[in-house]
Coordinates of C-alpha atoms in Angstrom, one line a residue:
M1 CA 0.0 0.0 0.0
P2 CA 1.4 3.4 -0.8
V3 CA 2.6 5.4 2.2
S4 CA 0.4 8.4 1.4
A5 CA -2.7 6.2 1.3
A6 CA -2.3 4.8 4.9
K7 CA -5.0 6.0 7.3
I8 CA -4.2 5.0 10.8
A9 CA -6.6 5.4 13.7
V10 CA -5.4 5.1 17.3
V11 CA -8.3 3.8 19.5
I12 CA -8.1 4.6 23.2
P13 CA -10.8 3.9 25.8
V14 CA -10.8 6.6 28.5
F15 CA -12.3 6.4 32.0
N16 CA -11.4 9.0 34.7
E17 CA -8.0 9.8 33.1
A18 CA -8.0 13.6 33.3
A19 CA -4.7 13.5 35.1
V20 CA -2.9 11.8 32.3
L21 CA -4.7 13.2 29.2
P22 CA -2.6 16.3 28.7
E23 CA 0.6 14.2 28.4
L24 CA -1.2 11.7 26.2
F25 CA -2.3 14.5 23.8
A26 CA 1.2 15.9 23.6
R27 CA 2.9 12.6 22.9
L28 CA 0.3 11.6 20.3
A29 CA 0.5 14.9 18.6
A30 CA 4.3 14.7 18.5
L31 CA 4.1 11.2 17.0
F32 CA 1.6 12.3 14.4
D33 CA 3.9 15.3 13.4
A34 CA 6.9 13.0 13.2
Q35 CA 5.1 10.5 10.8
P36 CA 3.8 12.8 8.1
G37 CA 3.4 9.9 5.6
C38 CA 0.3 8.6 7.3
S39 CA -3.1 10.2 7.9
W40 CA -3.6 10.0 11.6
T41 CA -6.7 10.0 13.8
A42 CA -6.9 9.5 17.6
V43 CA -10.3 8.1 18.6
L44 CA -10.7 8.6 22.3
V45 CA -13.8 6.9 23.7
D46 CA -15.0 8.4 27.0
D47 CA -16.6 5.5 29.0
G48 CA -18.8 7.6 31.3
S49 CA -16.0 9.3 33.1
R50 CA -16.9 11.2 36.3
D51 CA -14.0 13.7 36.0
D52 CA -13.2 16.2 33.3
S53 CA -11.9 13.6 30.8
A54 CA -14.7 14.2 28.2
A55 CA -14.3 18.0 28.4
L56 CA -10.5 17.7 28.0
I57 CA -10.9 15.5 24.9
R58 CA -13.6 17.8 23.5
A59 CA -11.3 20.8 23.9
Q60 CA -8.4 18.9 22.3
A61 CA -10.6 17.9 19.3
A62 CA -11.5 21.6 18.9
R63 CA -7.8 22.5 18.8
D64 CA -6.6 19.6 16.7
P65 CA -8.9 17.9 14.2
R66 CA -6.8 14.7 14.3
F67 CA -8.4 14.0 17.7
E68 CA -12.0 12.7 17.9
L69 CA -14.3 12.2 20.9
V70 CA -16.8 9.3 21.1
E71 CA -18.8 9.7 24.3
L72 CA -20.7 6.8 25.7
S73 CA -24.0 7.4 27.5
R74 CA -22.7 5.8 30.7
N75 CA -19.9 3.5 31.9
F76 CA -20.2 0.3 29.9
G77 CA -16.7 -1.0 30.6
F78 CA -13.3 -1.1 28.9
Q79 CA -14.2 -3.8 26.4
A80 CA -17.4 -2.0 25.2
A81 CA -15.5 1.3 24.9
L82 CA -12.9 -0.5 22.8
A83 CA -15.6 -1.9 20.5
A84 CA -17.1 1.6 20.1
G85 CA -13.8 3.0 19.2
L86 CA -13.1 0.3 16.6
A87 CA -16.6 1.0 15.1
A88 CA -15.7 4.7 14.8
A89 CA -12.4 3.8 13.1
S90 CA -13.9 1.3 10.6
S91 CA -12.9 3.5 7.7
A92 CA -9.2 3.5 8.6
D93 CA -6.7 1.2 6.9
A94 CA -5.5 0.1 10.3
A95 CA -6.5 0.7 13.9
V96 CA -4.0 0.8 16.8
T97 CA -5.6 -0.2 20.2
M98 CA -4.0 1.0 23.4
D99 CA -4.7 2.1 27.0
A100 CA -4.9 5.8 28.0
D101 CA -2.6 5.6 31.0
L102 CA 0.6 5.6 28.9
Q103 CA 1.9 2.3 30.2
D104 CA 1.7 1.5 26.5
P105 CA 4.1 4.1 25.0
P106 CA 2.8 5.7 21.8
E107 CA 6.3 5.8 20.5
V108 CA 6.0 2.0 19.8
I109 CA 3.2 2.7 17.3
P110 CA 5.5 3.3 14.3
A111 CA 7.0 -0.2 14.8
L112 CA 3.5 -1.7 14.8
V113 CA 2.7 0.1 11.6
A114 CA 6.0 -1.1 10.1
A115 CA 5.1 -4.7 10.9
W116 CA 1.6 -4.2 9.3
R117 CA 3.2 -2.8 6.2
E118 CA 5.3 -6.0 6.0
G119 CA 2.2 -8.1 5.6
A120 CA 0.8 -8.8 9.1
E121 CA -2.9 -8.2 9.5
V122 CA -2.7 -8.5 13.3
V123 CA 0.3 -7.0 15.2
R124 CA 0.6 -7.7 18.9
A125 CA 2.8 -5.6 21.2
T126 CA 4.4 -8.1 23.5
R127 CA 5.9 -7.1 26.8
R128 CA 9.6 -7.7 27.5
T129 CA 9.2 -6.2 30.9
R130 CA 6.3 -4.6 32.9
A131 CA 6.4 -2.0 35.6
E132 CA 3.7 -3.5 37.9
T133 CA 4.9 -4.9 41.2
G134 CA 3.5 -6.7 44.3
L135 CA 0.2 -8.5 44.3
R136 CA -1.1 -6.9 41.1
R137 CA 2.0 -8.2 39.2
V138 CA 1.6 -11.7 40.7
G139 CA -2.1 -11.7 39.8
F140 CA -1.4 -10.7 36.2
D141 CA 1.3 -13.4 35.8
F142 CA -0.9 -16.1 37.4
F143 CA -3.8 -15.2 35.1
H144 CA -1.7 -15.3 31.9
K145 CA -0.2 -18.7 32.8
L146 CA -3.6 -20.1 33.8
F147 CA -5.3 -18.7 30.7
G148 CA -2.6 -20.1 28.5
T149 CA -3.3 -23.5 29.9
L150 CA -7.1 -23.4 29.8
S151 CA -7.7 -21.5 26.5
D152 CA -8.8 -23.5 23.4
Y153 CA -7.0 -20.9 21.3
P154 CA -3.3 -19.9 21.6
V155 CA -3.0 -16.4 23.1
E156 CA 0.4 -14.7 23.6
P157 CA 0.8 -14.5 27.4
N158 CA 2.8 -11.2 27.3
S159 CA 0.3 -9.3 25.2
G160 CA -2.7 -7.3 26.1
T161 CA -4.8 -4.6 24.4
F162 CA -1.8 -2.8 22.8
G163 CA -1.5 -3.7 19.2
L164 CA -2.7 -3.1 15.6
L165 CA -5.5 -4.5 13.5
G166 CA -5.6 -4.1 9.8
R167 CA -8.8 -3.2 7.9
H168 CA -9.8 -6.9 7.4
A169 CA -9.1 -7.8 11.0
V170 CA -11.3 -4.8 12.2
A171 CA -14.1 -5.9 9.9
A172 CA -13.8 -9.5 11.3
F173 CA -13.9 -8.1 14.8
H174 CA -17.2 -6.3 14.0
Q175 CA -18.7 -9.6 13.1
L176 CA -18.3 -10.9 16.6
P177 CA -21.6 -10.0 18.4
E178 CA -20.8 -11.3 21.9
R179 CA -21.4 -9.1 24.9
N180 CA -18.8 -10.6 27.3
R181 CA -15.7 -9.7 25.5
F182 CA -12.0 -10.6 26.0
F183 CA -10.1 -8.6 23.4
P184 CA -6.8 -10.7 23.4
G185 CA -8.8 -13.9 22.9
L186 CA -11.0 -12.4 20.2
R187 CA -7.9 -11.2 18.4
A188 CA -6.4 -14.7 18.5
W189 CA -9.6 -16.3 17.4
I190 CA -10.0 -14.3 14.2
G191 CA -6.6 -15.6 13.0
F192 CA -5.0 -13.7 10.1
P193 CA -1.2 -13.3 9.6
T194 CA 0.2 -12.1 13.0
A195 CA 3.4 -10.4 14.0
D196 CA 4.8 -9.5 17.4
V197 CA 6.6 -6.3 18.4
P198 CA 8.4 -6.4 21.8
Y199 CA 8.3 -3.4 24.1
D200 CA 8.8 -2.4 27.7
R201 CA 5.6 -1.6 29.6
Q202 CA 6.0 1.5 31.6
E203 CA 4.5 2.9 34.8
R204 CA 1.4 5.0 34.7
A205 CA 2.1 8.6 33.7
A206 CA -0.2 10.0 36.5
G207 CA -3.1 9.0 38.6
Q208 CA -4.2 5.7 39.9
P209 CA -5.2 2.5 38.0
Q210 CA -8.9 2.7 37.1
Q211 CA -9.4 -1.1 36.8
T212 CA -10.5 -2.3 40.2
F213 CA -9.9 -5.8 41.6
S214 CA -13.5 -6.8 40.9
R215 CA -13.3 -5.6 37.3
L216 CA -10.1 -7.5 36.7
V217 CA -11.6 -10.7 38.2
R218 CA -14.6 -10.3 35.9
Y219 CA -12.3 -9.7 32.9
A220 CA -10.3 -12.8 33.8
L221 CA -13.5 -14.9 34.1
D222 CA -14.7 -13.6 30.7
G223 CA -11.5 -14.7 29.2
V224 CA -11.7 -18.2 30.7
F225 CA -15.3 -18.9 30.1
S226 CA -15.5 -17.3 26.6
F227 CA -12.5 -19.2 25.2
S228 CA -12.3 -22.5 27.1
H229 CA -14.5 -25.6 27.6
L230 CA -12.0 -27.1 29.9
P231 CA -13.8 -26.1 33.2
L232 CA -16.8 -28.2 31.9
R233 CA -14.6 -31.0 31.0
L234 CA -12.9 -31.0 34.4
L235 CA -16.3 -31.2 36.0
T236 CA -17.1 -34.3 33.9
Y237 CA -13.8 -35.8 34.9
A238 CA -14.4 -35.0 38.6
G239 CA -17.8 -36.6 38.3
V240 CA -16.5 -39.8 36.7
F241 CA -13.7 -40.0 39.2
T242 CA -16.0 -39.5 42.2
G243 CA -18.5 -42.0 40.8
F244 CA -15.8 -44.6 40.1
T245 CA -14.3 -44.1 43.6
G246 CA -17.7 -44.6 45.2
F247 CA -18.4 -47.7 43.1
C248 CA -15.1 -49.2 44.1
L249 CA -15.6 -48.5 47.8
G250 CA -19.1 -50.0 47.6
L251 CA -17.8 -53.1 45.9
Y252 CA -15.0 -53.4 48.4
Y253 CA -17.4 -53.4 51.4
V254 CA -19.9 -55.8 49.7
I255 CA -17.1 -58.3 49.1
K256 CA -15.9 -58.0 52.7
R257 CA -19.4 -58.7 53.9
L258 CA -19.8 -61.7 51.6
I259 CA -16.7 -63.3 52.7
A260 CA -17.6 -62.6 56.4
I261 CA -14.8 -60.3 57.2
E262 CA -15.8 -58.1 60.1
T263 CA -15.4 -54.4 59.4
A264 CA -15.5 -51.6 61.9
P265 CA -18.7 -49.6 61.9
T266 CA -18.5 -46.3 60.1
G267 CA -18.9 -43.3 62.2
F268 CA -20.4 -39.8 61.9
T269 CA -17.1 -38.2 60.9
T270 CA -16.7 -40.4 57.8
L271 CA -20.3 -39.8 56.8
A272 CA -20.0 -36.1 57.3
A273 CA -16.8 -35.9 55.3
L274 CA -18.3 -37.8 52.4
V275 CA -21.4 -35.6 52.4
L276 CA -19.4 -32.3 52.6
F277 CA -17.0 -33.5 49.8
L278 CA -19.8 -34.5 47.4
G279 CA -21.8 -31.4 48.3
G280 CA -18.8 -29.2 47.6
V281 CA -18.2 -30.9 44.2
Q282 CA -21.8 -30.3 43.3
L283 CA -21.8 -26.6 44.4
I284 CA -18.6 -26.0 42.3
A285 CA -20.3 -27.7 39.3
I286 CA -23.4 -25.5 39.7
G287 CA -21.2 -22.4 40.0
V288 CA -19.3 -23.2 36.8
L289 CA -22.5 -24.0 35.0
G290 CA -24.0 -20.8 36.2
E291 CA -21.1 -18.8 34.8
Y292 CA -21.6 -20.3 31.3
L293 CA -25.4 -20.0 31.6
G294 CA -25.2 -16.3 32.7
R295 CA -23.2 -15.6 29.6
V296 CA -25.7 -17.4 27.4
Y297 CA -28.5 -15.3 29.0
D298 CA -26.5 -12.1 28.2
E299 CA -26.3 -13.2 24.5
V300 CA -30.0 -14.1 24.3
K301 CA -31.1 -10.7 25.5
Q302 CA -29.3 -9.1 22.5
R303 CA -28.8 -5.8 24.2
P304 CA -26.3 -3.5 22.5
V305 CA -22.7 -3.6 23.7
Y306 CA -22.7 0.2 24.2
L307 CA -24.7 3.3 23.5
V308 CA -23.2 6.6 22.3
K309 CA -24.3 10.0 23.6
P310 CA -25.9 12.2 20.9
P311 CA -23.6 15.1 19.9
R312 CA -24.1 18.4 21.6
P313 CA -26.0 21.0 19.6
R314 CA -23.8 23.8 18.4
S315 CA -24.5 27.1 20.0

């Protein structure tokens, strides 16, 4: 594709990021100025922020037409905001997806575009290092290892939202109607030629992480239950093992009684342990089935993934 024809959209969900937005604007504008061969657009999706994020983006869009605000009617979550941004960028030749907190440095974007020009329709930014420490870092590492084991589709463990989708990959993404979204899994599922660009994930430029622990847990569950049938298979294996063990124990005691070998009477402790064990297995099974059933219920309702606020009337 000729360099002059490349239209690149940078899609960034935003939620309560007023503290970091000025630096984000400055670094994106500097990047756009340094890459004049492309036609750049920054699509910033305000996901129902309670601070001045939407106002700051609106003011930046008024100053620089390369910036665009998509304002959702309320907080729908990061994945919905990302889908809204990709929909707004559907006319671009390629769409870069990234977070607003500048842990994903915009300066890596030219390398993503270069990999796309070399033929990759999907380009993943893979982390060589990451700045998170403590319990948050341990949780991320544990999830990626667990998801890599459980997933039915290979997902690069050191990649997240940061990356690039070509026009065909974006069009394929729009054909996925599901409500409980896990972007790295969807990106792996659509296939297409894929390339990796390594980078060092940085600390937040300002402010505090907006993804709470409960949101991260739900995001992890969406990834596991949307892209793996292994939990259901494990329940089946557990049921077969429990049933087989019970059958063997029953046969053992029947044989002992038939050959007149005295056995000590079973007590309350043994009975209680068996009941609690089997009850626990059943409750776990019901919980796992409930997670899958809840997602089926969300899909059946066919509610939109997000709603966009109507534009403000011009004064």
